[in-house]
Amino acid sequence: MSTSSARETASVAAAVRERAGRWRRGTPTGRLVALGVLFAIVVLAIFAPLIGSDPEAVDSFGELEAPSGAHFFGTDQFGLDVFSRVIHAARIDLTVAVLASLLALVVGMPLGALAAYRRGWFDQVTMRIAESFQAFPALLLAMGVAAALGSSLRNLVFIIAIVNAPVYFRLTRNAVIPLRDSDYVIMARAAGRSTRQILFGHILPNVREVAIAQFSVNCAWAIQILAGLSFIGIGVRLPTAEWGLMVRLGTDYIVTGEWWVSVFPGLAIIVVVLALNEIADSFRREVSLRP
Amino acid sequence: MSSPLSGTALLEVEEAEKTFPADGATVRAVDGVSLSVEPGEIFGVVGESGSGKSTLARLVLKLTPLTAGRISFDGERIDELPEKRFRERRRDMQIVLQDPLASFDPRWKITRSMGEFLQLRSGFTKATAAQEAVAAAASVGLDPAILDRYPAQVSGGQLQRLSIARSLASNPKLLVVDEPTSSLDVSIRGQIVNLLLDEREARQLTIVLISHDLSVVRAMSDRVAVMYRGQIVEIGPAADVLERPAHPYTRGLLEATSFARRKAATGSARLRGELADDEACTGCRLLDRCPLAEERCRETQSLRPLTEGHEVRCWKATA
Amino acid sequence: MTSVAPDPVRATDDARDGDLLVVDRLAARARTRQGETFPLQDITFTVPRNAIVGVVGESGSGKSLTTAAILGLLPAGVALTSGTILFEGRDLLTLPERQLRAIRGAKISIVFQNPRASLNPVISVGKQIAEVTRVHTGAGKREAWEHAVELLDGMGIRNARRRADDYPHQYSGGMAQRAALARALACSPRLLIADEPTTGLDATVQEDVLELLVTRIRERDASLLLISHDIGVIAATCDEVVVMYAGTVLESGPAGPILEGALSPYTAALVACFDVTESGRMRAIPGSTPVLTHAHAGCPFASRCEVAEPVCADSVPALEEKGGRRVACHLR
C-alpha cells in the first residue's frame, strides 16, 4: 500500500471515529445501553444455528436437566436444549415484531397525518374505525382474527399489524394537529404547495422522533402479543421455538422446581421489552425537552 | 359607500364575514367588513386582540374560507374559486407573518425555504434556484452565507427580512403583512418598516399592513381602517384618522399608545374596562367602555361619511 | 460609669436605612448545547426604598435573567460567576435556601408577563390570594377572604366579590394579570418585581393596570422594580430607570432627565425609536444585538453606535457618576 493511500485510509478512519464519537456523546446513556443489549440479542439470533445446538433435537435421556455446562439453560420436558431454543426463538419474535410494527407504521402513520391535516369527514370516519379496533382488548382481537385467518407466521404478522395500526394512526394524528396550524405550514399553503407536498415535506419529518419512539414501543408490544397468543395456544406451535410458547410449556414445572424452562424465555421477553421501552422513552424525553 | 366599485382597485372586500363555532356560541370574528385597496397604496388595518384583523388577513389570502361576502383581486372574484384554480394566482398575492421564527420550517435550511417560494416564479428552474436565493438575500441587505443556516441560528430581525424577501420572491402585486414588527425589538422595527417602504417604491407593490402598533401604521400607511370586535369603526386617509380621530375607540387607542401623549395624557378619551367576551350585540360594540355612551348607541350603527374619504361608525362623531 | 451596650434593634435599623436592593457587578455564565455564553457581564443598579425603578432592555440585554438571579431562580445551566445582591443589607447570594425562601414570596414578590404562569389554575382566584394573606399575616379565613376581595377591587376588577370565586381560566388576559398583581401584593412585600407585566395586554388596558399598580405600591411604601422593553411604559410610571444592553448597564438614574436628555448614545437611540410622530421612514438602530459568546472587549454598543470612536471598541467603559446619573460611555 502506498503512503498516500495509507494516509487516506487513516484520515477516513479518523473521520469515522470522530463521527462515531460525536454520535456517542450526543446519544443518551440509557439509549446506548438498550441499543447495545438489543444488538447483542440480534447477533445471537443471527448466529443461532452456529452457537446453539439443533433446537428441535430431542435428548430423550436428558429431560428436565438443570442448567449445566452442556446445556446452559437446562433442558425442557422434551429434552430440548433451552438455551438453543431461546436464541432461535429470538429470530421469530424479533422478526415478527419488527415486520408487524413496520407494517402498522406504513399503514397507520400516513393515514393519521392525512386525517389530522384534512379534518372533516375523512378525519371523523377514520377516527371511528381506529377507535372501534382499539375498543377490543388486543389479545381478543388477535384471537378473533387468528381464528378467522389461521395462525401461520405470515398471518401472525398481519394480525399484530392490524392491532397496532390504530395506535400509529392516533399517535400521528395527535402529533400533526398542533403542526398543521403552525405558521410555516400556513406559509407553505400560501406558496401554493399541495397537501402531499406539505405532508411529506413539513409535517411527517417533524413527527419523526415520536414515530421512532412509538415504533420501539410497538415492537415491544408485538412481542408480548405474539408471546401471549402462543401462550394460549393460538400462535406458534411446537416444535418451533418461540418465547411465549416456551414459557407456557414450562408453567407446569415451576411448581415442581424445574424453574429454568419458563424463566429463561421469560427473561428474554423482559430484557427485550425493557430495552425497546428504554429506547422509546429516551426519544420521548428528547422531544419533550425541546423548546 | 365605503367601497365604491372603482374599476381600478386591486383588492376589493365586500361585506366579508367569518364566523367560528366556539363553546356552543358562534364567534363573529369578521362581521361585515368592506374595503378596497388601490394599486400602489399602503393600507393599514389597526386593531387590538379580538378585532378580527388577523382573520381578515387570512381571508384575503384564502387561507381560511369566507362565511359570507365577496373578495375580488385584480378584477376577479376569488372567494368562490376552487383551490386548484386559485393556486396559480398565489404568486400575485403573498403574506408575511408576525413571528419569523415560526414562519420557517425549523428543520429546513433557509435556502430550501426560499426555494419553496422561488418555484412560484414563472420560468423558475432548479438550476438557478441557488443564485436566485442569493439575490433575494442580498436584496434585503443580508450576506448570502446566512442562507446555509437554520432558522434558529439567525436573529429575529434578519429572519424577518428573509421572510419578506421570500414572500416577494414571486414578485407579487399584493403583500399582506400581519404584525411584521411585533415580535421584534423596537430598535429594529424601523429596519423592517424602511425595507417595506423601499420595496413598495422599487416594485410598485401594494401593501396591506395589519398592526396594533400605531407608530408603524402611522409611518407606513396611506389609508387606515380601525377595527374593533369584527367591524371597521373608522376608515379614511391615514393623516385624518391618526391625527384627527373621530371614533371614541380610535381616540382611546391613540391616547393609550402614544409615547408623547402619555407624558401629557389628559385621560379624557380613556376607555373603561376591557373587552368583554359577550356575544355580538346589535348596537355599538363599544357601548360598555365608551365614555360617551348613550341610549341611542344601542341601535345598529353603520359607517357614515365625515369628510372626503373619511367614514366613521358613530353617530356622535364630528370632524 | 457603666457603658451602654449597642442597641441590637437600632443596629438593624441602621442597616435598613440604606437602599432596599443593591445589585453590584453581577455576572453569569450559561452552558448551552452550542457552547458557553455570558448573558450577564456587569449588572449594577440599586432600588431605593419607596421608589419605582424601571429596567429597560431589549432581547439579550439580560433583564429577565437578572430578576431570576435576585430570587435565586436561575435556570439549569446558568450560574453566577461574580457580584453581590444585597436586599435590606443582606447578601441574597450567600443566604441558605431556608432563609431565601422566607424572603421570596414574603418580602420580595414577582409577577411575570404571562399571568397564567403566576396563578394556579385549579384553585379559585380569591382562595389563592387569601392563602397568601393567611400565611403571611396569620389572619383568619374570613378576614383573609375580605382582604382578597379588597385587593382584587384595588386592581380594577369589577364585581370583585363575585369574581373572587372564579378560576383563572374564566378571567380574560387583562383580568388575570390584575389578579396576579393582587396576589403579589397580598403579602405586603417590600419589593415587587414585575417582569413585562402589561406586555401582551391590549394598549387600552395597559395604562389602567399600570396606574393601579403604581397607586397600590405607593400606598404600601413598597418599591417596584418594573422590567419592560417599552419606554412609554417606563416614562409613564418610573422614578428611576436602568438601561441594560448586552448584559451590562449603560445608563441609570432619574427617569425624567435620562429619557429626555440621555447621555448614553444607546439610550438616546432607543428613545428616538419610540418617539415616532411622522409618517415616512422610521428610525432604527442598524445591526443586531451581539451574541455574547465572550466577555466584552470594549463597549458592547460600539459596533452599532453612530458616534463611536476607536477607543470604544478597545476598552469597556466604566459606569460612572456624571451629569446627575450613572453612565457607561467613553465619550460622555
mmCIF file of N, CA, C and O in Angstrom, chain A residues 183-184 186-194 201-202 205-206 208-209 290, chain B residues 63 87 90 94-95 97 102-105 107-108 116-117 119-120 166-167:
data_model
loop_
_atom_site.group_PDB
_atom_site.id
_atom_site.type_symbol
_atom_site.label_atom_id
_atom_site.label_comp_id
_atom_site.label_asym_id
_atom_site.label_seq_id
_atom_site.Cartn_x
_atom_site.Cartn_y
_atom_site.Cartn_z
ATOM 1 N N ASP A 183 -47.208 28.371 11.681
ATOM 2 C CA ASP A 183 -47.005 29.414 10.682
ATOM 3 C C ASP A 183 -46.305 28.905 9.432
ATOM 4 O O ASP A 183 -46.636 29.309 8.321
ATOM 5 N N TYR A 184 -45.338 28.016 9.571
ATOM 6 C CA TYR A 184 -44.622 27.616 8.361
ATOM 7 C C TYR A 184 -45.493 26.752 7.452
ATOM 8 O O TYR A 184 -45.293 26.730 6.232
ATOM 9 N N ILE A 186 -48.747 27.372 7.157
ATOM 10 C CA ILE A 186 -49.558 28.412 6.508
ATOM 11 C C ILE A 186 -48.782 29.032 5.369
ATOM 12 O O ILE A 186 -49.316 29.256 4.275
ATOM 13 N N MET A 187 -47.506 29.293 5.586
ATOM 14 C CA MET A 187 -46.688 29.874 4.526
ATOM 15 C C MET A 187 -46.584 28.915 3.348
ATOM 16 O O MET A 187 -46.638 29.325 2.194
ATOM 17 N N ALA A 188 -46.434 27.625 3.629
ATOM 18 C CA ALA A 188 -46.344 26.653 2.541
ATOM 19 C C ALA A 188 -47.629 26.657 1.712
ATOM 20 O O ALA A 188 -47.601 26.560 0.486
ATOM 21 N N ARG A 189 -48.755 26.817 2.397
ATOM 22 C CA ARG A 189 -50.014 26.884 1.654
ATOM 23 C C ARG A 189 -50.075 28.158 0.834
ATOM 24 O O ARG A 189 -50.543 28.155 -0.305
ATOM 25 N N ALA A 190 -49.563 29.227 1.423
ATOM 26 C CA ALA A 190 -49.547 30.492 0.676
ATOM 27 C C ALA A 190 -48.663 30.365 -0.556
ATOM 28 O O ALA A 190 -48.846 31.062 -1.547
ATOM 29 N N ALA A 191 -47.678 29.467 -0.486
ATOM 30 C CA ALA A 191 -46.802 29.260 -1.637
ATOM 31 C C ALA A 191 -47.424 28.306 -2.635
ATOM 32 O O ALA A 191 -46.795 27.928 -3.625
ATOM 33 N N GLY A 192 -48.650 27.878 -2.347
ATOM 34 C CA GLY A 192 -49.333 27.039 -3.314
ATOM 35 C C GLY A 192 -48.920 25.578 -3.285
ATOM 36 O O GLY A 192 -49.156 24.833 -4.234
ATOM 37 N N ARG A 193 -48.317 25.137 -2.187
ATOM 38 C CA ARG A 193 -47.896 23.735 -2.112
ATOM 39 C C ARG A 193 -49.133 22.840 -1.941
ATOM 40 O O ARG A 193 -50.087 23.205 -1.245
ATOM 41 N N SER A 194 -49.068 21.643 -2.540
ATOM 42 C CA SER A 194 -50.198 20.724 -2.421
ATOM 43 C C SER A 194 -50.162 20.023 -1.066
ATOM 44 O O SER A 194 -49.162 20.047 -0.370
ATOM 45 N N GLY A 201 -43.165 17.039 3.125
ATOM 46 C CA GLY A 201 -42.048 17.966 3.279
ATOM 47 C C GLY A 201 -41.960 18.560 4.678
ATOM 48 O O GLY A 201 -40.891 18.698 5.245
ATOM 49 N N HIS A 202 -43.096 18.942 5.230
ATOM 50 C CA HIS A 202 -43.081 19.677 6.501
ATOM 51 C C HIS A 202 -43.564 18.874 7.686
ATOM 52 O O HIS A 202 -43.008 18.970 8.769
ATOM 53 N N PRO A 205 -41.743 14.816 8.597
ATOM 54 C CA PRO A 205 -40.406 14.875 9.172
ATOM 55 C C PRO A 205 -40.407 15.374 10.610
ATOM 56 O O PRO A 205 -39.538 15.022 11.402
ATOM 57 N N ASN A 206 -41.396 16.195 10.945
ATOM 58 C CA ASN A 206 -41.416 16.719 12.301
ATOM 59 C C ASN A 206 -42.030 15.751 13.296
ATOM 60 O O ASN A 206 -41.998 16.006 14.494
ATOM 61 N N ARG A 208 -40.982 12.656 13.322
ATOM 62 C CA ARG A 208 -40.044 11.538 13.262
ATOM 63 C C ARG A 208 -39.711 10.950 14.620
ATOM 64 O O ARG A 208 -39.813 9.745 14.827
ATOM 65 N N GLU A 209 -39.315 11.812 15.579
ATOM 66 C CA GLU A 209 -38.915 11.273 16.882
ATOM 67 C C GLU A 209 -40.062 10.548 17.549
ATOM 68 O O GLU A 209 -39.879 9.503 18.168
ATOM 69 N N ARG A 290 -37.343 19.637 24.065
ATOM 70 C CA ARG A 290 -37.152 20.657 23.038
ATOM 71 C C ARG A 290 -37.979 21.876 23.371
ATOM 72 O O ARG A 290 -39.085 21.759 23.844
ATOM 73 N N LEU B 63 -56.632 31.708 3.023
ATOM 74 C CA LEU B 63 -56.030 30.703 3.882
ATOM 75 C C LEU B 63 -57.081 30.165 4.845
ATOM 76 O O LEU B 63 -56.849 29.218 5.581
ATOM 77 N N ARG B 87 -54.530 28.379 -7.206
ATOM 78 C CA ARG B 87 -53.109 28.177 -6.926
ATOM 79 C C ARG B 87 -52.199 29.043 -7.774
ATOM 80 O O ARG B 87 -51.222 29.588 -7.306
ATOM 81 N N ARG B 90 -51.682 32.536 -6.608
ATOM 82 C CA ARG B 90 -50.970 32.763 -5.355
ATOM 83 C C ARG B 90 -49.662 33.502 -5.565
ATOM 84 O O ARG B 90 -49.157 34.143 -4.652
ATOM 85 N N GLN B 94 -49.114 37.608 -1.556
ATOM 86 C CA GLN B 94 -48.367 36.880 -0.543
ATOM 87 C C GLN B 94 -48.553 37.498 0.825
ATOM 88 O O GLN B 94 -49.092 38.600 0.957
ATOM 89 N N ILE B 95 -48.082 36.756 1.830
ATOM 90 C CA ILE B 95 -48.269 37.200 3.211
ATOM 91 C C ILE B 95 -46.970 37.057 4.000
ATOM 92 O O ILE B 95 -46.167 36.168 3.721
ATOM 93 N N LEU B 97 -45.839 36.826 8.039
ATOM 94 C CA LEU B 97 -46.467 36.637 9.353
ATOM 95 C C LEU B 97 -45.656 37.260 10.488
ATOM 96 O O LEU B 97 -44.511 37.660 10.306
ATOM 97 N N ALA B 102 -41.301 31.244 13.596
ATOM 98 C CA ALA B 102 -42.333 30.238 13.338
ATOM 99 C C ALA B 102 -42.649 30.118 11.851
ATOM 100 O O ALA B 102 -43.212 29.120 11.419
ATOM 101 N N SER B 103 -42.286 31.132 11.064
ATOM 102 C CA SER B 103 -42.627 31.117 9.644
ATOM 103 C C SER B 103 -41.734 30.224 8.810
ATOM 104 O O SER B 103 -42.020 29.968 7.654
ATOM 105 N N PHE B 104 -40.620 29.806 9.405
ATOM 106 C CA PHE B 104 -39.718 28.929 8.675
ATOM 107 C C PHE B 104 -39.731 27.554 9.314
ATOM 108 O O PHE B 104 -39.720 27.424 10.540
ATOM 109 N N ASP B 105 -39.719 26.507 8.470
ATOM 110 C CA ASP B 105 -39.668 25.147 8.990
ATOM 111 C C ASP B 105 -38.335 24.977 9.730
ATOM 112 O O ASP B 105 -37.271 25.160 9.132
ATOM 113 N N ARG B 107 -36.622 22.583 10.521
ATOM 114 C CA ARG B 107 -35.714 21.551 10.043
ATOM 115 C C ARG B 107 -35.130 21.838 8.657
ATOM 116 O O ARG B 107 -34.296 21.114 8.181
ATOM 117 N N TRP B 108 -35.605 22.887 8.027
ATOM 118 C CA TRP B 108 -35.140 23.222 6.683
ATOM 119 C C TRP B 108 -34.099 24.321 6.757
ATOM 120 O O TRP B 108 -34.253 25.279 7.492
ATOM 121 N N GLU B 116 -38.849 27.200 -1.775
ATOM 122 C CA GLU B 116 -40.274 26.859 -1.775
ATOM 123 C C GLU B 116 -41.109 27.975 -2.414
ATOM 124 O O GLU B 116 -42.152 27.728 -3.014
ATOM 125 N N PHE B 117 -40.636 29.206 -2.249
ATOM 126 C CA PHE B 117 -41.373 30.337 -2.823
ATOM 127 C C PHE B 117 -40.834 30.744 -4.189
ATOM 128 O O PHE B 117 -41.577 31.267 -5.010
ATOM 129 N N GLN B 119 -40.054 28.813 -6.474
ATOM 130 C CA GLN B 119 -40.610 27.970 -7.519
ATOM 131 C C GLN B 119 -41.967 28.479 -8.008
ATOM 132 O O GLN B 119 -42.507 27.987 -8.995
ATOM 133 N N LEU B 120 -42.499 29.490 -7.311
ATOM 134 C CA LEU B 120 -43.743 30.088 -7.782
ATOM 135 C C LEU B 120 -43.509 30.956 -9.006
ATOM 136 O O LEU B 120 -44.427 31.237 -9.760
ATOM 137 N N ARG B 166 -38.464 36.377 0.949
ATOM 138 C CA ARG B 166 -39.055 35.133 0.467
ATOM 139 C C ARG B 166 -40.440 35.372 -0.110
ATOM 140 O O ARG B 166 -40.772 34.873 -1.192
ATOM 141 N N SER B 167 -41.254 36.142 0.603
ATOM 142 C CA SER B 167 -42.615 36.371 0.120
ATOM 143 C C SER B 167 -42.630 37.230 -1.131
ATOM 144 O O SER B 167 -43.586 37.187 -1.903
#
